[in-house]
GROMACS .gro file of N, CA and C in nm:
model
  519
    1PHE      N    1  -5.410 -16.145  15.115
    1PHE     CA    2  -5.550 -16.155  15.079
    1PHE      C    3  -5.585 -16.294  15.034
    2GLY      N    4  -5.689 -16.345  15.080
    2GLY     CA    5  -5.737 -16.474  15.036
    2GLY      C    6  -5.655 -16.595  15.075
    3HIS      N    7  -5.563 -16.582  15.173
    3HIS     CA    8  -5.488 -16.694  15.220
    3HIS      C    9  -5.579 -16.788  15.299
    4PRO      N   10  -5.572 -16.916  15.277
    4PRO     CA   11  -5.659 -17.005  15.345
    4PRO      C   12  -5.612 -17.016  15.495
    5THR      N   13  -5.709 -17.040  15.583
    5THR     CA   14  -5.679 -17.063  15.720
    5THR      C   15  -5.742 -17.197  15.760
    6LYS      N   16  -5.683 -17.261  15.857
    6LYS     CA   17  -5.734 -17.392  15.900
    6LYS      C   18  -5.816 -17.375  16.025
    7ALA      N   19  -5.941 -17.426  16.019
    7ALA     CA   20  -6.030 -17.420  16.136
    7ALA      C   21  -6.098 -17.552  16.150
    8ARG      N   22  -6.074 -17.624  16.258
    8ARG     CA   23  -6.132 -17.757  16.285
    8ARG      C   24  -6.108 -17.850  16.167
    9GLY      N   25  -5.991 -17.849  16.112
    9GLY     CA   26  -5.960 -17.942  16.003
    9GLY      C   27  -6.007 -17.898  15.866
   10LEU      N   28  -6.079 -17.791  15.854
   10LEU     CA   29  -6.129 -17.742  15.724
   10LEU      C   30  -6.042 -17.626  15.679
   11ILE      N   31  -6.014 -17.620  15.553
   11ILE     CA   32  -5.948 -17.498  15.499
   11ILE      C   33  -6.054 -17.403  15.454
   12MET      N   34  -6.046 -17.287  15.513
   12MET     CA   35  -6.145 -17.181  15.479
   12MET      C   36  -6.072 -17.059  15.426
   13PRO      N   37  -6.117 -17.000  15.319
   13PRO     CA   38  -6.058 -16.875  15.269
   13PRO      C   39  -6.079 -16.760  15.367
   14THR      N   40  -5.979 -16.677  15.379
   14THR     CA   41  -5.987 -16.559  15.465
   14THR      C   42  -6.040 -16.443  15.382
   15THR      N   43  -6.139 -16.376  15.431
   15THR     CA   44  -6.188 -16.255  15.363
   15THR      C   45  -6.162 -16.138  15.456
   16LEU      N   46  -6.089 -16.038  15.408
   16LEU     CA   47  -6.065 -15.922  15.480
   16LEU      C   48  -6.182 -15.821  15.462
   17THR      N   49  -6.215 -15.756  15.570
   17THR     CA   50  -6.320 -15.656  15.564
   17THR      C   51  -6.274 -15.524  15.624
   18THR      N   52  -6.337 -15.418  15.580
   18THR     CA   53  -6.304 -15.286  15.627
   18THR      C   54  -6.433 -15.208  15.643
   19GLU      N   55  -6.452 -15.143  15.757
   19GLU     CA   56  -6.566 -15.057  15.773
   19GLU      C   57  -6.540 -14.919  15.716
   20CYS      N   58  -6.641 -14.867  15.650
   20CYS     CA   59  -6.623 -14.732  15.591
   20CYS      C   60  -6.756 -14.663  15.591
   21TRP      N   61  -6.754 -14.537  15.555
   21TRP     CA   62  -6.874 -14.457  15.532
   21TRP      C   63  -6.885 -14.438  15.385
   22VAL      N   64  -7.000 -14.470  15.330
   22VAL     CA   65  -7.029 -14.440  15.189
   22VAL      C   66  -7.104 -14.307  15.184
   23LEU      N   67  -7.037 -14.213  15.111
   23LEU     CA   68  -7.106 -14.080  15.096
   23LEU      C   69  -7.173 -14.073  14.960
   24HIS      N   70  -7.299 -14.044  14.963
   24HIS     CA   71  -7.375 -14.021  14.839
   24HIS      C   72  -7.370 -13.873  14.813
   25LEU      N   73  -7.288 -13.834  14.710
   25LEU     CA   74  -7.273 -13.690  14.678
   25LEU      C   75  -7.393 -13.639  14.604
   26SER      N   76  -7.411 -13.509  14.609
   26SER     CA   77  -7.528 -13.442  14.547
   26SER      C   78  -7.537 -13.463  14.398
   27ALA      N   79  -7.431 -13.494  14.331
   27ALA     CA   80  -7.433 -13.521  14.185
   27ALA      C   81  -7.454 -13.664  14.145
   28GLY      N   82  -7.473 -13.751  14.243
   28GLY     CA   83  -7.498 -13.893  14.213
   28GLY      C   84  -7.378 -13.984  14.229
   29TYR      N   85  -7.263 -13.927  14.250
   29TYR     CA   86  -7.143 -14.014  14.274
   29TYR      C   87  -7.144 -14.064  14.417
   30THR      N   88  -7.072 -14.174  14.435
   30THR     CA   89  -7.053 -14.223  14.574
   30THR      C   90  -6.906 -14.240  14.601
   31LEU      N   91  -6.866 -14.199  14.722
   31LEU     CA   92  -6.727 -14.213  14.766
   31LEU      C   93  -6.728 -14.293  14.900
   32ALA      N   94  -6.619 -14.363  14.922
   32ALA     CA   95  -6.606 -14.432  15.047
   32ALA      C   96  -6.486 -14.372  15.124
   33ILE      N   97  -6.509 -14.349  15.252
   33ILE     CA   98  -6.403 -14.298  15.333
   33ILE      C   99  -6.389 -14.384  15.458
   34SER      N  100  -6.269 -14.395  15.513
   34SER     CA  101  -6.244 -14.467  15.633
   34SER      C  102  -6.330 -14.409  15.747
   35ILE      N  103  -6.374 -14.497  15.836
   35ILE     CA  104  -6.445 -14.447  15.951
   35ILE      C  105  -6.360 -14.352  16.035
   36TYR      N  106  -6.229 -14.362  16.024
   36TYR     CA  107  -6.138 -14.284  16.102
   36TYR      C  108  -6.118 -14.143  16.039
   37GLN      N  109  -6.167 -14.123  15.915
   37GLN     CA  110  -6.152 -13.994  15.846
   37GLN      C  111  -6.267 -13.900  15.878
   38VAL      N  112  -6.369 -13.950  15.936
   38VAL     CA  113  -6.488 -13.863  15.962
   38VAL      C  114  -6.457 -13.770  16.078
   39ALA      N  115  -6.468 -13.638  16.050
   39ALA     CA  116  -6.453 -13.540  16.154
   39ALA      C  117  -6.590 -13.500  16.214
   40GLU      N  118  -6.687 -13.476  16.126
   40GLU     CA  119  -6.819 -13.440  16.176
   40GLU      C  120  -6.922 -13.427  16.056
   41LEU      N  121  -7.044 -13.453  16.084
   41LEU     CA  122  -7.151 -13.425  15.991
   41LEU      C  123  -7.223 -13.301  16.039
   42VAL      N  124  -7.227 -13.198  15.954
   42VAL     CA  125  -7.289 -13.070  15.990
   42VAL      C  126  -7.403 -13.041  15.896
   43ASN      N  127  -7.498 -12.961  15.940
   43ASN     CA  128  -7.616 -12.929  15.859
   43ASN      C  129  -7.633 -12.774  15.858
   44ASN      N  130  -7.698 -12.730  15.753
   44ASN     CA  131  -7.736 -12.588  15.733
   44ASN      C  132  -7.620 -12.493  15.762
   45THR      N  133  -7.515 -12.514  15.690
   45THR     CA  134  -7.395 -12.429  15.708
   45THR      C  135  -7.388 -12.325  15.598
   46PRO      N  136  -7.364 -12.201  15.640
   46PRO     CA  137  -7.355 -12.095  15.534
   46PRO      C  138  -7.225 -12.115  15.454
   47ARG      N  139  -7.220 -12.061  15.333
   47ARG     CA  140  -7.112 -12.078  15.243
   47ARG      C  141  -7.051 -11.944  15.206
   48LEU      N  142  -6.923 -11.942  15.195
   48LEU     CA  143  -6.847 -11.827  15.150
   48LEU      C  144  -6.797 -11.850  15.007
   49ALA      N  145  -6.847 -11.765  14.917
   49ALA     CA  146  -6.809 -11.782  14.775
   49ALA      C  147  -6.660 -11.754  14.750
   50ILE      N  148  -6.596 -11.832  14.664
   50ILE     CA  149  -6.461 -11.813  14.624
   50ILE      C  150  -6.456 -11.770  14.479
   51PRO      N  151  -6.421 -11.639  14.453
   51PRO     CA  152  -6.420 -11.589  14.317
   51PRO      C  153  -6.322 -11.669  14.232
   52GLN      N  154  -6.363 -11.698  14.107
   52GLN     CA  155  -6.288 -11.768  14.004
   52GLN      C  156  -6.236 -11.903  14.045
   53ALA      N  157  -6.307 -11.968  14.138
   53ALA     CA  158  -6.273 -12.106  14.177
   53ALA      C  159  -6.338 -12.206  14.085
   54PRO      N  160  -6.289 -12.326  14.076
   54PRO     CA  161  -6.352 -12.433  13.997
   54PRO      C  162  -6.496 -12.455  14.044
   55ALA      N  163  -6.584 -12.493  13.956
   55ALA     CA  164  -6.724 -12.510  13.984
   55ALA      C  165  -6.748 -12.607  14.101
   56HIS      N  166  -6.672 -12.713  14.111
   56HIS     CA  167  -6.694 -12.817  14.216
   56HIS      C  168  -6.645 -12.772  14.349
   57CYS      N  169  -6.568 -12.665  14.360
   57CYS     CA  170  -6.511 -12.619  14.488
   57CYS      C  171  -6.512 -12.466  14.493
   58CYS      N  172  -6.631 -12.412  14.478
   58CYS     CA  173  -6.642 -12.264  14.470
   58CYS      C  174  -6.687 -12.198  14.601
   59TYR      N  175  -6.689 -12.279  14.709
   59TYR     CA  176  -6.732 -12.227  14.842
   59TYR      C  177  -6.641 -12.277  14.951
   60LEU      N  178  -6.631 -12.198  15.057
   60LEU     CA  179  -6.571 -12.243  15.180
   60LEU      C  180  -6.682 -12.244  15.284
   61ILE      N  181  -6.668 -12.328  15.382
   61ILE     CA  182  -6.767 -12.328  15.493
   61ILE      C  183  -6.694 -12.300  15.621
   62PRO      N  184  -6.753 -12.229  15.718
   62PRO     CA  185  -6.692 -12.205  15.843
   62PRO      C  186  -6.716 -12.330  15.933
   63TRP      N  187  -6.608 -12.376  15.996
   63TRP     CA  188  -6.620 -12.493  16.086
   63TRP      C  189  -6.506 -12.484  16.187
   64ARG      N  190  -6.546 -12.477  16.314
   64ARG     CA  191  -6.452 -12.476  16.429
   64ARG      C  192  -6.339 -12.375  16.403
   65ASN      N  193  -6.376 -12.251  16.379
   65ASN     CA  194  -6.282 -12.142  16.358
   65ASN      C  195  -6.188 -12.159  16.241
   66MET      N  196  -6.230 -12.240  16.143
   66MET     CA  197  -6.152 -12.260  16.020
   66MET      C  198  -6.246 -12.241  15.900
   67LEU      N  199  -6.191 -12.217  15.784
   67LEU     CA  200  -6.266 -12.222  15.661
   67LEU      C  201  -6.226 -12.348  15.584
   68ILE      N  202  -6.320 -12.433  15.551
   68ILE     CA  203  -6.297 -12.564  15.490
   68ILE      C  204  -6.348 -12.556  15.347
   69PRO      N  205  -6.272 -12.605  15.245
   69PRO     CA  206  -6.323 -12.609  15.109
   69PRO      C  207  -6.441 -12.706  15.099
   70LEU      N  208  -6.549 -12.665  15.032
   70LEU     CA  209  -6.666 -12.750  15.014
   70LEU      C  210  -6.664 -12.809  14.873
   71ILE      N  211  -6.661 -12.939  14.867
   71ILE     CA  212  -6.666 -13.013  14.739
   71ILE      C  213  -6.813 -13.041  14.711
   72ASP      N  214  -6.864 -12.988  14.599
   72ASP     CA  215  -7.000 -13.008  14.560
   72ASP      C  216  -7.007 -13.015  14.411
   73TYR      N  217  -7.020 -13.135  14.353
   73TYR     CA  218  -7.019 -13.150  14.210
   73TYR      C  219  -7.148 -13.107  14.144
   74GLN      N  220  -7.243 -13.059  14.221
   74GLN     CA  221  -7.368 -13.010  14.163
   74GLN      C  222  -7.395 -12.867  14.198
   75THR      N  223  -7.294 -12.791  14.231
   75THR     CA  224  -7.307 -12.652  14.270
   75THR      C  225  -7.362 -12.570  14.155
   76ASN      N  226  -7.458 -12.487  14.191
   76ASN     CA  227  -7.511 -12.387  14.095
   76ASN      C  228  -7.421 -12.269  14.086
   77ARG      N  229  -7.357 -12.242  13.970
   77ARG     CA  230  -7.262 -12.136  13.960
   77ARG      C  231  -7.326 -12.002  13.923
   78THR      N  232  -7.451 -11.982  13.961
   78THR     CA  233  -7.514 -11.851  13.924
   78THR      C  234  -7.483 -11.743  14.025
   79ARG      N  235  -7.398 -11.769  14.119
   79ARG     CA  236  -7.362 -11.669  14.218
   79ARG      C  237  -7.275 -11.558  14.153
   80SER      N  238  -7.264 -11.446  14.218
   80SER     CA  239  -7.178 -11.340  14.176
   80SER      C  240  -7.031 -11.381  14.195
   81THR      N  241  -6.951 -11.369  14.092
   81THR     CA  242  -6.813 -11.409  14.106
   81THR      C  243  -6.728 -11.313  14.184
   82ASN      N  244  -6.784 -11.194  14.215
   82ASN     CA  245  -6.711 -11.096  14.293
   82ASN      C  246  -6.751 -11.101  14.441
   83SER      N  247  -6.841 -11.186  14.480
   83SER     CA  248  -6.891 -11.192  14.615
   83SER      C  249  -6.795 -11.276  14.700
   84THR      N  250  -6.750 -11.218  14.813
   84THR     CA  251  -6.670 -11.296  14.906
   84THR      C  252  -6.730 -11.290  15.045
   85SER      N  253  -6.858 -11.263  15.055
   85SER     CA  254  -6.922 -11.262  15.185
   85SER      C  255  -7.001 -11.393  15.205
   86LEU      N  256  -7.032 -11.422  15.333
   86LEU     CA  257  -7.108 -11.540  15.362
   86LEU      C  258  -7.248 -11.525  15.295
   87THR      N  259  -7.293 -11.630  15.231
   87THR     CA  260  -7.423 -11.627  15.163
   87THR      C  261  -7.528 -11.680  15.255
   88ASN      N  262  -7.655 -11.644  15.228
   88ASN     CA  263  -7.769 -11.704  15.305
   88ASN      C  264  -7.798 -11.844  15.256
   89GLN      N  265  -7.743 -11.877  15.136
   89GLN     CA  266  -7.761 -12.008  15.083
   89GLN      C  267  -7.686 -12.107  15.171
   90THR      N  268  -7.755 -12.212  15.213
   90THR     CA  269  -7.689 -12.310  15.299
   90THR      C  270  -7.685 -12.445  15.230
   91THR      N  271  -7.602 -12.529  15.279
   91THR     CA  272  -7.590 -12.662  15.227
   91THR      C  273  -7.630 -12.762  15.336
   92ASP      N  274  -7.731 -12.836  15.316
   92ASP     CA  275  -7.773 -12.936  15.410
   92ASP      C  276  -7.677 -13.053  15.398
   93ASN      N  277  -7.652 -13.122  15.507
   93ASN     CA  278  -7.573 -13.246  15.508
   93ASN      C  279  -7.437 -13.229  15.444
   94ILE      N  280  -7.342 -13.190  15.527
   94ILE     CA  281  -7.204 -13.176  15.488
   94ILE      C  282  -7.121 -13.267  15.577
   95MET      N  283  -7.042 -13.353  15.513
   95MET     CA  284  -6.952 -13.441  15.586
   95MET      C  285  -6.812 -13.377  15.581
   96ILE      N  286  -6.760 -13.351  15.697
   96ILE     CA  287  -6.627 -13.298  15.711
   96ILE      C  288  -6.528 -13.416  15.722
   97VAL      N  289  -6.429 -13.425  15.635
   97VAL     CA  290  -6.340 -13.539  15.626
   97VAL      C  291  -6.201 -13.487  15.659
   98LYS      N  292  -6.131 -13.560  15.742
   98LYS     CA  293  -5.991 -13.521  15.778
   98LYS      C  294  -5.897 -13.623  15.714
   99PHE      N  295  -5.777 -13.575  15.684
   99PHE     CA  296  -5.669 -13.653  15.620
   99PHE      C  297  -5.536 -13.586  15.648
  100LEU      N  298  -5.427 -13.658  15.625
  100LEU     CA  299  -5.297 -13.606  15.649
  100LEU      C  300  -5.230 -13.565  15.517
  101ASP      N  301  -5.157 -13.453  15.518
  101ASP     CA  302  -5.078 -13.416  15.402
  101ASP      C  303  -4.940 -13.485  15.408
  102ALA      N  304  -4.853 -13.450  15.318
  102ALA     CA  305  -4.721 -13.515  15.309
  102ALA      C  306  -4.636 -13.492  15.434
  103GLU      N  307  -4.658 -13.379  15.503
  103GLU     CA  308  -4.586 -13.350  15.625
  103GLU      C  309  -4.658 -13.391  15.752
  104ASN      N  310  -4.763 -13.471  15.738
  104ASN     CA  311  -4.845 -13.527  15.848
  104ASN      C  312  -4.923 -13.418  15.923
  105ASN      N  313  -4.957 -13.310  15.853
  105ASN     CA  314  -5.046 -13.206  15.901
  105ASN      C  315  -5.187 -13.255  15.874
  106THR      N  316  -5.282 -13.231  15.962
  106THR     CA  317  -5.423 -13.263  15.942
  106THR      C  318  -5.487 -13.156  15.857
  107LEU      N  319  -5.544 -13.202  15.745
  107LEU     CA  320  -5.625 -13.109  15.658
  107LEU      C  321  -5.767 -13.159  15.655
  108TYR      N  322  -5.857 -13.074  15.608
  108TYR     CA  323  -6.001 -13.102  15.600
  108TYR      C  324  -6.057 -13.066  15.465
  109LEU      N  325  -6.152 -13.150  15.427
  109LEU     CA  326  -6.237 -13.121  15.312
  109LEU      C  327  -6.380 -13.142  15.357
  110ALA      N  328  -6.474 -13.067  15.295
  110ALA     CA  329  -6.616 -13.083  15.324
  110ALA      C  330  -6.685 -13.133  15.199
  111PHE      N  331  -6.776 -13.230  15.211
  111PHE     CA  332  -6.846 -13.283  15.096
  111PHE      C  333  -6.994 -13.264  15.111
  112ALA      N  334  -7.062 -13.204  15.013
  112ALA     CA  335  -7.208 -13.194  15.013
  112ALA      C  336  -7.263 -13.332  14.983
  113VAL      N  337  -7.341 -13.390  15.071
  113VAL     CA  338  -7.391 -13.523  15.060
  113VAL      C  339  -7.544 -13.526  15.068
  114THR      N  340  -7.599 -13.620  14.994
  114THR     CA  341  -7.747 -13.639  15.006
  114THR      C  342  -7.779 -13.741  15.115
  115SER      N  343  -7.691 -13.839  15.136
  115SER     CA  344  -7.705 -13.936  15.244
  115SER      C  345  -7.569 -14.005  15.268
  116ILE      N  346  -7.560 -14.066  15.382
  116ILE     CA  347  -7.445 -14.142  15.418
  116ILE      C  348  -7.488 -14.279  15.472
  117LYS      N  349  -7.403 -14.374  15.462
  117LYS     CA  350  -7.436 -14.508  15.507
  117LYS      C  351  -7.310 -14.575  15.556
  118LYS      N  352  -7.314 -14.636  15.672
  118LYS     CA  353  -7.198 -14.718  15.714
  118LYS      C  354  -7.203 -14.846  15.642
  119TYR      N  355  -7.087 -14.894  15.596
  119TYR     CA  356  -7.079 -15.012  15.509
  119TYR      C  357  -6.953 -15.089  15.540
  120THR      N  358  -6.964 -15.222  15.540
  120THR     CA  359  -6.847 -15.308  15.557
  120THR      C  360  -6.821 -15.365  15.421
  121VAL      N  361  -6.704 -15.326  15.368
  121VAL     CA  362  -6.663 -15.378  15.234
  121VAL      C  363  -6.566 -15.490  15.257
  122SER      N  364  -6.578 -15.595  15.176
  122SER     CA  365  -6.488 -15.708  15.182
  122SER      C  366  -6.396 -15.702  15.058
  123ASP      N  367  -6.281 -15.770  15.075
  123ASP     CA  368  -6.180 -15.759  14.966
  123ASP      C  369  -6.231 -15.816  14.833
  124ASP      N  370  -6.331 -15.904  14.835
  124ASP     CA  371  -6.380 -15.957  14.705
  124ASP      C  372  -6.470 -15.861  14.634
  125GLU      N  373  -6.502 -15.745  14.692
  125GLU     CA  374  -6.588 -15.647  14.628
  125GLU      C  375  -6.512 -15.549  14.542
  126PHE      N  376  -6.380 -15.541  14.565
  126PHE     CA  377  -6.294 -15.446  14.491
  126PHE      C  378  -6.276 -15.491  14.349
  127SER      N  379  -6.289 -15.399  14.259
  127SER     CA  380  -6.264 -15.427  14.119
  127SER      C  381  -6.235 -15.297  14.045
  128ALA      N  382  -6.191 -15.311  13.922
  128ALA     CA  383  -6.173 -15.190  13.842
  128ALA      C  384  -6.303 -15.136  13.801
  129ALA      N  385  -6.324 -15.011  13.823
  129ALA     CA  386  -6.457 -14.950  13.790
  129ALA      C  387  -6.465 -14.937  13.640
  130ASN      N  388  -6.580 -14.967  13.585
  130ASN     CA  389  -6.605 -14.953  13.438
  130ASN      C  390  -6.653 -14.814  13.406
  131ASN      N  391  -6.625 -14.772  13.288
  131ASN     CA  392  -6.682 -14.645  13.235
  131ASN      C  393  -6.655 -14.527  13.329
  132GLN      N  394  -6.533 -14.496  13.352
  132GLN     CA  395  -6.495 -14.382  13.439
  132GLN      C  396  -6.490 -14.248  13.368
  133LYS      N  397  -6.526 -14.245  13.242
  133LYS     CA  398  -6.518 -14.119  13.164
  133LYS      C  399  -6.620 -14.019  13.224
  134GLY      N  400  -6.576 -13.895  13.231
  134GLY     CA  401  -6.665 -13.787  13.274
  134GLY      C  402  -6.671 -13.770  13.430
  135ILE      N  403  -6.595 -13.853  13.503
  135ILE     CA  404  -6.595 -13.834  13.647
  135ILE      C  405  -6.508 -13.716  13.680
  136PRO      N  406  -6.556 -13.617  13.748
  136PRO     CA  407  -6.481 -13.498  13.772
  136PRO      C  408  -6.361 -13.514  13.862
  137PHE      N  409  -6.352 -13.621  13.940
  137PHE     CA  410  -6.243 -13.642  14.031
  137PHE      C  411  -6.158 -13.764  13.987
  138LEU      N  412  -6.161 -13.794  13.858
  138LEU     CA  413  -6.094 -13.915  13.808
  138LEU      C  414  -5.946 -13.918  13.843
  139SER      N  415  -5.873 -13.808  13.836
  139SER     CA  416  -5.735 -13.811  13.868
  139SER      C  417  -5.705 -13.843  14.011
  140SER      N  418  -5.800 -13.838  14.100
  140SER     CA  419  -5.781 -13.867  14.236
  140SER      C  420  -5.828 -14.009  14.281
  141VAL      N  421  -5.881 -14.085  14.185
  141VAL     CA  422  -5.933 -14.222  14.218
  141VAL      C  423  -5.819 -14.315  14.243
  142ILE      N  424  -5.827 -14.382  14.357
  142ILE     CA  425  -5.733 -14.485  14.397
  142ILE      C  426  -5.785 -14.625  14.356
  143SER      N  427  -5.910 -14.647  14.389
  143SER     CA  428  -5.971 -14.779  14.365
  143SER      C  429  -6.120 -14.757  14.364
  144ALA      N  430  -6.195 -14.870  14.344
  144ALA     CA  431  -6.339 -14.864  14.345
  144ALA      C  432  -6.392 -15.000  14.385
  145PHE      N  433  -6.512 -15.001  14.435
  145PHE     CA  434  -6.585 -15.126  14.463
  145PHE      C  435  -6.729 -15.107  14.437
  146TYR      N  436  -6.796 -15.221  14.426
  146TYR     CA  437  -6.944 -15.219  14.403
  146TYR      C  438  -7.012 -15.276  14.530
  147CYS      N  439  -7.097 -15.191  14.594
  147CYS     CA  440  -7.167 -15.235  14.710
  147CYS      C  441  -7.260 -15.346  14.679
  148LYS      N  442  -7.253 -15.458  14.747
  148LYS     CA  443  -7.335 -15.573  14.719
  148LYS      C  444  -7.478 -15.548  14.761
  149ASP      N  445  -7.505 -15.471  14.859
  149ASP     CA  446  -7.642 -15.453  14.907
  149ASP      C  447  -7.692 -15.308  14.898
  150ARG      N  448  -7.646 -15.235  14.796
  150ARG     CA  449  -7.686 -15.095  14.788
  150ARG      C  450  -7.823 -15.078  14.732
  151GLU      N  451  -7.921 -15.041  14.815
  151GLU     CA  452  -8.058 -15.026  14.776
  151GLU      C  453  -8.083 -14.899  14.702
  152GLU      N  454  -7.992 -14.806  14.702
  152GLU     CA  455  -8.013 -14.674  14.637
  152GLU      C  456  -8.015 -14.688  14.487
  153ASN      N  457  -7.967 -14.803  14.430
  153ASN     CA  458  -7.959 -14.818  14.287
  153ASN      C  459  -8.082 -14.892  14.228
  154THR      N  460  -8.190 -14.891  14.296
  154THR     CA  461  -8.309 -14.964  14.248
  154THR      C  462  -8.361 -14.902  14.119
  155ASN      N  463  -8.340 -14.774  14.091
  155ASN     CA  464  -8.389 -14.709  13.972
  155ASN      C  465  -8.290 -14.723  13.856
  156SER      N  466  -8.173 -14.777  13.882
  156SER     CA  467  -8.072 -14.785  13.778
  156SER      C  468  -8.053 -14.930  13.736
  157LYS      N  469  -8.036 -14.948  13.605
  157LYS     CA  470  -8.012 -15.077  13.548
  157LYS      C  471  -7.875 -15.135  13.583
  158ARG      N  472  -7.779 -15.049  13.586
  158ARG     CA  473  -7.642 -15.093  13.620
  158ARG      C  474  -7.597 -15.023  13.749
  159GLU      N  475  -7.526 -15.100  13.828
  159GLU     CA  476  -7.477 -15.044  13.957
  159GLU      C  477  -7.363 -14.951  13.935
  160GLU      N  478  -7.361 -14.840  14.002
  160GLU     CA  479  -7.254 -14.740  13.995
  160GLU      C  480  -7.147 -14.778  14.098
  161PRO      N  481  -7.021 -14.760  14.063
  161PRO     CA  482  -6.917 -14.788  14.159
  161PRO      C  483  -6.909 -14.691  14.276
  162THR      N  484  -6.853 -14.734  14.383
  162THR     CA  485  -6.821 -14.646  14.492
  162THR      C  486  -6.667 -14.623  14.489
  163TYR      N  487  -6.625 -14.500  14.485
  163TYR     CA  488  -6.488 -14.466  14.461
  163TYR      C  489  -6.412 -14.441  14.591
  164ILE      N  490  -6.289 -14.480  14.594
  164ILE     CA  491  -6.196 -14.448  14.700
  164ILE      C  492  -6.098 -14.351  14.639
  165ILE      N  493  -6.089 -14.232  14.698
  165ILE     CA  494  -6.006 -14.130  14.638
  165ILE      C  495  -5.893 -14.085  14.725
  166ASP      N  496  -5.791 -14.027  14.666
  166ASP     CA  497  -5.675 -13.977  14.736
  166ASP      C  498  -5.712 -13.834  14.776
  167MET      N  499  -5.750 -13.812  14.906
  167MET     CA  500  -5.791 -13.685  14.955
  167MET      C  501  -5.684 -13.577  14.937
  168GLN      N  502  -5.561 -13.614  14.956
  168GLN     CA  503  -5.448 -13.519  14.943
  168GLN      C  504  -5.441 -13.467  14.797
  169HIS      N  505  -5.457 -13.558  14.703
  169HIS     CA  506  -5.457 -13.520  14.560
  169HIS      C  507  -5.572 -13.428  14.526
  170LEU      N  508  -5.692 -13.471  14.572
  170LEU     CA  509  -5.813 -13.392  14.547
  170LEU      C  510  -5.802 -13.251  14.606
  171TYR      N  511  -5.745 -13.241  14.729
  171TYR     CA  512  -5.728 -13.116  14.797
  171TYR      C  513  -5.634 -13.021  14.720
  172SER      N  514  -5.528 -13.079  14.661
  172SER     CA  515  -5.431 -12.997  14.591
  172SER      C  516  -5.475 -12.966  14.444
  173ALA      N  517  -5.576 -13.038  14.392
  173ALA     CA  518  -5.616 -13.020  14.253
  173ALA      C  519  -5.696 -12.894  14.229
   0.00000   0.00000   0.00000
């Protein structure tokens, strides 16, 4: 990172960049995922309630003959805890994310999102995120960065970090 390169007699610093998708979650958090982790963006998907599941992951969604855990940090837990049938309640904008487990099997997680944006992050944007208290996925955070051109934060005095998380850890948590 940051090794100088020579171009036409000038020494120029090298900046590494990575393309990613920034997911704006329903609870206001933002996550970044590799463009290679995107399986599909689906809309209006019915949910299957999971009795006694944690609030952030209390539904499964049907997708390609599989049931995928739905991560939604703003889920309303007023559903019946004994219901295991598909509900009429749907979730708009769900990003299906794929990742590998320890044995290189492909696993999937679904995230309820309000919006997504393709973003190119450079190595100089990475930093330790401030004030991580109260983040429901804190134990899964690998790193964070601050988007230089994020227009979604116009109502906020301080910019919120975009988190990079360990999907395998979040899946098993």
